[in-house]
Short mmCIF file of C-alpha atoms and ligand atoms in Angstrom, two decimals:
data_model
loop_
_atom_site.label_atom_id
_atom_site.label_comp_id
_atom_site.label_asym_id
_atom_site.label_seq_id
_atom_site.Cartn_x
_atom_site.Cartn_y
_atom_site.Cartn_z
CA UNK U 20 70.29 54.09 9.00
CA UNK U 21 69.13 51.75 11.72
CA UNK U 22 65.50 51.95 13.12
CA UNK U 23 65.07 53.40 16.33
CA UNK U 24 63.79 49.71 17.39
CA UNK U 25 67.38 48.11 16.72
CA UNK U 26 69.14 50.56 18.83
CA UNK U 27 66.75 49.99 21.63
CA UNK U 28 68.19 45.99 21.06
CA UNK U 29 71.71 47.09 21.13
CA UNK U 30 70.99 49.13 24.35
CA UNK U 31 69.04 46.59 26.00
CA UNK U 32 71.70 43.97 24.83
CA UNK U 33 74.48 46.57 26.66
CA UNK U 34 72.31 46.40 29.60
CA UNK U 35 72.21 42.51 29.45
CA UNK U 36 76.04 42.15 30.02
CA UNK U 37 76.57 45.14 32.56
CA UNK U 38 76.74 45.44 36.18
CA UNK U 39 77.81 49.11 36.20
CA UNK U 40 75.59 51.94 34.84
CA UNK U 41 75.29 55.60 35.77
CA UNK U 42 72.59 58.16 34.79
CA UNK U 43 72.43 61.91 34.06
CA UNK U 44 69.09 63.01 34.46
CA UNK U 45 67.40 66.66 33.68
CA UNK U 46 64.61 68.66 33.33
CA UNK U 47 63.26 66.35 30.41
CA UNK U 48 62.69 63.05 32.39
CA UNK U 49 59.98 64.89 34.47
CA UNK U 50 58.70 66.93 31.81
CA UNK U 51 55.86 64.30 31.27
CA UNK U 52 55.08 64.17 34.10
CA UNK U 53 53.76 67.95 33.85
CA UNK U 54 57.18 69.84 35.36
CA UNK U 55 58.07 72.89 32.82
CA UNK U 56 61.71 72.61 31.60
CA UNK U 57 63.95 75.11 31.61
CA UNK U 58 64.79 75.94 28.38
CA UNK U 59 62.81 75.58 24.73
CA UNK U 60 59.53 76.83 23.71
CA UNK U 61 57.13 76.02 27.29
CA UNK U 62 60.47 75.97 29.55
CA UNK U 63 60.84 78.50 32.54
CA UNK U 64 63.33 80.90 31.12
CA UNK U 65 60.64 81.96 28.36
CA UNK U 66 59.00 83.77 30.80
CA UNK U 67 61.59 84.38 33.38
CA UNK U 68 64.74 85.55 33.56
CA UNK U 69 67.29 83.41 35.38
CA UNK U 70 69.27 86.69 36.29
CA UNK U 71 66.76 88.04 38.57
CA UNK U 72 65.98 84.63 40.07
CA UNK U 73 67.93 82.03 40.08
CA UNK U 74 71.66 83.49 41.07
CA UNK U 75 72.70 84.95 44.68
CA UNK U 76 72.78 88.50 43.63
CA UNK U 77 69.01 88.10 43.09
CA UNK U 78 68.16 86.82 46.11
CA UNK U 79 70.31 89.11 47.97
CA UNK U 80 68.49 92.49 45.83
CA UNK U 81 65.00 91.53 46.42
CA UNK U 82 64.32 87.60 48.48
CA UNK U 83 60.68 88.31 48.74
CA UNK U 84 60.69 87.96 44.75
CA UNK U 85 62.96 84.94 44.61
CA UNK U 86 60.60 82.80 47.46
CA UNK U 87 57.30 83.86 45.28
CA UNK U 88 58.66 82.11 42.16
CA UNK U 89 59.85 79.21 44.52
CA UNK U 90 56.38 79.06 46.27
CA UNK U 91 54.80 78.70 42.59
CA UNK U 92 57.11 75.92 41.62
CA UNK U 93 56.51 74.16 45.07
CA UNK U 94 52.82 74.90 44.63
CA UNK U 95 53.05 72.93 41.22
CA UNK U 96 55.45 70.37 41.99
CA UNK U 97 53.61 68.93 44.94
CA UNK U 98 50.70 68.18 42.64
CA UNK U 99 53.28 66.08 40.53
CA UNK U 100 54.35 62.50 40.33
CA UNK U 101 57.35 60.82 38.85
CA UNK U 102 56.18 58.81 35.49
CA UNK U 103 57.52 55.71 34.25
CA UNK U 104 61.30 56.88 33.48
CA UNK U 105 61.47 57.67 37.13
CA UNK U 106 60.51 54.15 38.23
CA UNK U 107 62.65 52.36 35.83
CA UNK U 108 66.06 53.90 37.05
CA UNK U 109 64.51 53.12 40.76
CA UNK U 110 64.72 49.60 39.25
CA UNK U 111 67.78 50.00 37.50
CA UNK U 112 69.54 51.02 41.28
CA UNK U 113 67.77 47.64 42.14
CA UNK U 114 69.61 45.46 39.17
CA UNK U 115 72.52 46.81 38.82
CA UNK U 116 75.40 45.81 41.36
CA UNK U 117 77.35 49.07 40.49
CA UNK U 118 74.52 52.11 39.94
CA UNK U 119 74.14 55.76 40.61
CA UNK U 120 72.37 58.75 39.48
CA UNK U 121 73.17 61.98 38.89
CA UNK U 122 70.29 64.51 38.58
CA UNK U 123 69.99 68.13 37.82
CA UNK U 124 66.73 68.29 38.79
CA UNK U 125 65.09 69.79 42.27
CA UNK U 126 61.82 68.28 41.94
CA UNK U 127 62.37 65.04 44.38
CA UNK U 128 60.78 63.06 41.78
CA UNK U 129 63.55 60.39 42.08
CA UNK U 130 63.99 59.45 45.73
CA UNK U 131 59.60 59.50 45.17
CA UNK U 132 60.01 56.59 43.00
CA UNK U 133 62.50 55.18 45.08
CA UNK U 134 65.20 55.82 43.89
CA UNK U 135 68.10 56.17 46.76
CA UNK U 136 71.57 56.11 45.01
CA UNK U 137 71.76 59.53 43.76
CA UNK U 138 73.05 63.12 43.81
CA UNK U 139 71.05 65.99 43.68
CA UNK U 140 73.55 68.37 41.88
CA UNK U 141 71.70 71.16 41.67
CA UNK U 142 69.85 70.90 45.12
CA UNK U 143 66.03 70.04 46.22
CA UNK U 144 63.58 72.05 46.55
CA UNK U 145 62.34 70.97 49.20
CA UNK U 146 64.83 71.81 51.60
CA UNK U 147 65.61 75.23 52.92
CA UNK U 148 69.30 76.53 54.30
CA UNK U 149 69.83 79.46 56.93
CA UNK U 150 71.37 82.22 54.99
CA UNK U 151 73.01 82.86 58.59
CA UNK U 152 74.14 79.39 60.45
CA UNK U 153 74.19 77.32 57.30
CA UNK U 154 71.56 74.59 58.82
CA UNK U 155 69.91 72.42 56.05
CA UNK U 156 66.29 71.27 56.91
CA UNK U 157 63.54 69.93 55.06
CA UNK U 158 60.59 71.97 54.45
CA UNK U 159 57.43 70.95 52.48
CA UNK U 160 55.32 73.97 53.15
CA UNK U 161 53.01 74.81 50.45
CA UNK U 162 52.99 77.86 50.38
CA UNK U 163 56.24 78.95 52.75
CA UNK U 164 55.06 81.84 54.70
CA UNK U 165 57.39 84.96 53.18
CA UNK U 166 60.05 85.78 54.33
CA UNK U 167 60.77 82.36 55.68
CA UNK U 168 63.42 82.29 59.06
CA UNK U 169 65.59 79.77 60.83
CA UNK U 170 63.94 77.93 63.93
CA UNK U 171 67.62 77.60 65.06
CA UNK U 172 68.69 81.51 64.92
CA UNK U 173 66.36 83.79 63.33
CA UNK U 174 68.45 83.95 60.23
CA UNK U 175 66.47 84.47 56.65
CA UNK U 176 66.00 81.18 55.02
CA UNK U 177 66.87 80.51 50.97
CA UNK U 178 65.82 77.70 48.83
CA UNK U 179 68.67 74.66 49.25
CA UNK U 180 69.50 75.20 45.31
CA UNK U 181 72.96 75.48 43.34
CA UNK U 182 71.71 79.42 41.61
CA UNK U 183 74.22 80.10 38.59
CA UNK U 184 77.50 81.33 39.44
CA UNK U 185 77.14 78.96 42.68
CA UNK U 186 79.67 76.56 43.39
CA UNK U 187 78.34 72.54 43.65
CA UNK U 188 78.78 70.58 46.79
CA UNK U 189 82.16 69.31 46.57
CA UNK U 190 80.85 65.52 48.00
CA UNK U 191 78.27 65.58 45.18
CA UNK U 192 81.08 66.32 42.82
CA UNK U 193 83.27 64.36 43.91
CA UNK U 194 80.93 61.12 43.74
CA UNK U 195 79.73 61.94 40.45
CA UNK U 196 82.88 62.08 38.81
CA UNK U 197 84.15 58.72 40.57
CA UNK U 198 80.28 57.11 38.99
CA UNK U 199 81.62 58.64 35.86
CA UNK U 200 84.59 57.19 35.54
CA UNK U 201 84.32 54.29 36.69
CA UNK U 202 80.88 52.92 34.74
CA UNK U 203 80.62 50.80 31.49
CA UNK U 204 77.30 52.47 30.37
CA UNK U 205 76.25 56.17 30.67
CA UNK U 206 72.72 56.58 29.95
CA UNK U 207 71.56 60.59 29.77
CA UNK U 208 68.26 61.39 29.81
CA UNK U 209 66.22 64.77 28.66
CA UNK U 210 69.09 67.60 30.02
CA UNK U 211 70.43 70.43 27.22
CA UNK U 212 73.53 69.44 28.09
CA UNK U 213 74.44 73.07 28.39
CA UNK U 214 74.77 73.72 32.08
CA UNK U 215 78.38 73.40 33.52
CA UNK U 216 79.54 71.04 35.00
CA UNK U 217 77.37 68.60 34.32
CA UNK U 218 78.09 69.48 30.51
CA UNK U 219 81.15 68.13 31.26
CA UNK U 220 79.83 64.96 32.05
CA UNK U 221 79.65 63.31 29.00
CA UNK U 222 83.47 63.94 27.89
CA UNK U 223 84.56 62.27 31.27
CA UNK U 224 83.01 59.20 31.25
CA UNK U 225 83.49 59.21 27.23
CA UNK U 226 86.83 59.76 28.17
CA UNK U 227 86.79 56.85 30.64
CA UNK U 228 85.71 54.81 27.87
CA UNK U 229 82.03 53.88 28.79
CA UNK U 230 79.56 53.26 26.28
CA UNK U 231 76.98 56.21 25.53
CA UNK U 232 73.61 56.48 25.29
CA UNK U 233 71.18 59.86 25.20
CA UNK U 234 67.75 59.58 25.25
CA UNK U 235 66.14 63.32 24.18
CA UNK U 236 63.64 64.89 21.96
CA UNK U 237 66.15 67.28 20.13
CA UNK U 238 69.65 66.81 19.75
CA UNK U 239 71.93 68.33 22.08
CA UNK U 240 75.87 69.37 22.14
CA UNK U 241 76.41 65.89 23.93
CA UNK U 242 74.50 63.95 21.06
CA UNK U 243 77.85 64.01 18.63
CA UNK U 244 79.99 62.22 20.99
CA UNK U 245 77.86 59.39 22.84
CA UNK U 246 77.21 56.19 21.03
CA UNK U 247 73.56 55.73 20.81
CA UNK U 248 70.92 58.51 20.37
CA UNK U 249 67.37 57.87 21.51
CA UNK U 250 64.98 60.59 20.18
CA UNK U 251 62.04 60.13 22.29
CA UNK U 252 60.18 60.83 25.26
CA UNK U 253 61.57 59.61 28.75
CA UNK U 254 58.70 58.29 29.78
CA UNK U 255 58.14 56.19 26.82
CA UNK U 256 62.12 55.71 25.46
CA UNK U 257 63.33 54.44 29.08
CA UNK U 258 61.43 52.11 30.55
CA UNK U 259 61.64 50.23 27.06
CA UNK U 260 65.28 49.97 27.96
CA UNK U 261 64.84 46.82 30.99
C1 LIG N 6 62.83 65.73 26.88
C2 LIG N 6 61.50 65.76 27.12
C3 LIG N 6 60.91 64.48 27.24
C4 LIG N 6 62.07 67.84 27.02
N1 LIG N 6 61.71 63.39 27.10
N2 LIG N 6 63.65 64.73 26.72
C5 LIG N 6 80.74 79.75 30.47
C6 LIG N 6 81.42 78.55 30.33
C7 LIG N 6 81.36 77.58 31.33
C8 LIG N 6 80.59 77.77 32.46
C9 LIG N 6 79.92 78.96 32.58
C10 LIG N 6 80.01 79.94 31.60
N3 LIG N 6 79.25 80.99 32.01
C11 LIG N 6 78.69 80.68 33.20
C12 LIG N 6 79.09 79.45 33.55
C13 LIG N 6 78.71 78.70 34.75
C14 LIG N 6 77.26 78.29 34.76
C15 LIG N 6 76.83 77.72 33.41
O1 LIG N 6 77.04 76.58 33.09
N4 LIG N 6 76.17 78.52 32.60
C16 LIG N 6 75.75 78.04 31.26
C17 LIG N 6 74.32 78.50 30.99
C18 LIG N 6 76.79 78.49 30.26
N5 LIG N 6 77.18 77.24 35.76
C19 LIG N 6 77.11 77.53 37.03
O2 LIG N 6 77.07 78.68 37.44
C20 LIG N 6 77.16 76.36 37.97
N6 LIG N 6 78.18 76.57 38.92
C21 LIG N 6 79.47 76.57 38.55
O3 LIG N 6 79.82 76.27 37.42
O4 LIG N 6 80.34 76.94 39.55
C22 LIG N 6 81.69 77.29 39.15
C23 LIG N 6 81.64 78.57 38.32
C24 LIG N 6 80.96 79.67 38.79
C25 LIG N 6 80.90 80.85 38.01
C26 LIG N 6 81.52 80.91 36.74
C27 LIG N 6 82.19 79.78 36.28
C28 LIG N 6 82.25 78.61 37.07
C29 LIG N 6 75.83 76.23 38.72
C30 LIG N 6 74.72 75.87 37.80
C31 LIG N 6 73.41 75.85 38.56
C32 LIG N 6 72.26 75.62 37.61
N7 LIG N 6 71.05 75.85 38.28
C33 LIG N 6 69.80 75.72 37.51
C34 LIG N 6 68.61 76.51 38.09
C35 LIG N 6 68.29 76.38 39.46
C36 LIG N 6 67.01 77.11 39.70
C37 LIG N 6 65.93 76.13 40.12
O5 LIG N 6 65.76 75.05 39.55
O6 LIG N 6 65.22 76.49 41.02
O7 LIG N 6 69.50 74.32 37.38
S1 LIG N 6 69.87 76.30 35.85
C38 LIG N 6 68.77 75.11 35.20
O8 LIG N 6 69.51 74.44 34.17
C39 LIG N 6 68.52 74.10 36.34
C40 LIG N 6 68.80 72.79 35.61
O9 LIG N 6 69.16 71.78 36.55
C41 LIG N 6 69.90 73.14 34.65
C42 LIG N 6 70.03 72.19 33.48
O10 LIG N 6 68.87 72.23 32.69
P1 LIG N 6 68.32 70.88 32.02
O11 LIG N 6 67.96 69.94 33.08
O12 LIG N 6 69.27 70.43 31.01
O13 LIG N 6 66.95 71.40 31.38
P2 LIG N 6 66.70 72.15 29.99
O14 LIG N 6 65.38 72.79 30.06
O15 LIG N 6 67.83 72.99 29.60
O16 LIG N 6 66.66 70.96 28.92
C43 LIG N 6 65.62 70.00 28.92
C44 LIG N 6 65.99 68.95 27.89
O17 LIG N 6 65.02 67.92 27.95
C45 LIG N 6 66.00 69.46 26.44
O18 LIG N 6 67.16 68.95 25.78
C46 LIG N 6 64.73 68.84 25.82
O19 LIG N 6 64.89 68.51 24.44
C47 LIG N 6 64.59 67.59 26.65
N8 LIG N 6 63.21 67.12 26.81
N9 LIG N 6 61.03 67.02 27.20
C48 LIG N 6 63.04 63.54 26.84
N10 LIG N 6 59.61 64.32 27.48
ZN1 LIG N 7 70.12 79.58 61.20
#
């Protein structure tokens, strides 16, 4: 079997010959840098259940509940700061004539390392939308007073996330299946791979015919089709990579 060190080389040397590289990121590339997961043993859904938090229904049965658990995570995300995977795919945007990333993640720890190409796929939590006039704004508020209302009409705000059952913005669809099909390298970094549709991700580009790689702790339902498997931490695994 080769070492883990020679498949870094035959990355790297991937990378060497490329000018077109997109990236699927999740909860795992900002896991060091002290953000819980979702799933596994420490990840969010050990101790809560998405059902009563993270889908419409919830919010609409009891909101008060839903902003607590989003004023926690904003509490503890706006101590955080993106590690060294986040600043190497701000670099990679930088080198690479034909980049973009696709996160899941609502952290902002991207775009604070710079990054700028990107879709947000599952939201940010830092913005808010008007349950009533559909206005987006940003809001860092740490904590958000409860309940939380529009400036522009009154109407009760909600986090600016994509909750299960939740449809994705069709423009953030729509430009992460073009980056899918039309790169030469697909690097995916620290997601389960279990979430639809980005769990359809990998087949597309794979599909497309771009070259693979996944860079993970644990293997995942995407780790049997993509060409290279990384078992490491982000932080450490991906900068390596440039
Ligand atoms: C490291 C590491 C380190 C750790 N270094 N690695 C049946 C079939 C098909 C679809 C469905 C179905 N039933 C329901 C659905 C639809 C549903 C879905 O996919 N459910 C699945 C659970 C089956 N999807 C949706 O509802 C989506 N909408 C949709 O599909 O619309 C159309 C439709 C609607 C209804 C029915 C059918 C179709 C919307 C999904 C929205 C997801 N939102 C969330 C939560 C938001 C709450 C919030 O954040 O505030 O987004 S769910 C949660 O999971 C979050 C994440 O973005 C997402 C993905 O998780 P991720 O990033 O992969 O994290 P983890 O924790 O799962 O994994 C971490 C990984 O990192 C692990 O592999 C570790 O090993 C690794 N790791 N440390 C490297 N240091
Ligand atoms: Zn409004």
């Amino acid at each position: 079997m080769a070492s883990c060190a020679s498949k870094i080389c035959e990355v790297k040397a991937r990378l060497a010959t490329t000018g077109s590289v997109t990236v699927l990121t999740g909860a795992g590339i900002s896991a060091d840098s002290g953000v819980p997961t979702f799933r596994g043993a420490d990840g969010l859904w050990r101790n809560f259940k998405a059902e009563d938090l993270a889908t419409p229904e919830a919010f609409a049965r009891d909101p008060r509940l839903v902003w607590e658990w989003y004023n926690w995570r904003r509490e503890l995300i706006a101590t955080k700061h993106p590690n060294p995977a986040h600043y190497t795919l701000a670099e990679m945007e930088r080198r690479f004539p034909r980049f973009w990333l696709i996160t899941q993640n609502v952290d902002g720890l991207h775009r604070a390392a710079g990054s700028r190409k990107l879709s947000e796929i599952h939201g940010d939590i830092w913005k808010v939308r008007c349950t009533r006039c559909g206005a987006v704004t940003e809001n860092r508020d740490v904590p958000i007073p409860i309940l939380p209302s529009c400036a522009g009409c009154g109407g009760l705000l909600r986090p600016h996330i994509v909750w299960f059952g939740e449809t994705l913005a069709a423009e953030d669809l729509a430009r992460s299946f073009a980056a899918l099909q039309q790169c030469e390298v697909l690097l995916i970094i620290g997601t389960s791979g279990i979430v639809y549709p980005a769990a359809s991700f990998a087949p597309v580009a794979k599909q497309a015919g771009a070259f693979i790689v996944e860079i993970n702790l644990d293997a995942t339902p995407n780790s049997s089709l993509v060409d290279v498997s990384l078992r490491g931490r982000a932080s450490e695994v991906v900068p390596e990579l440039l």
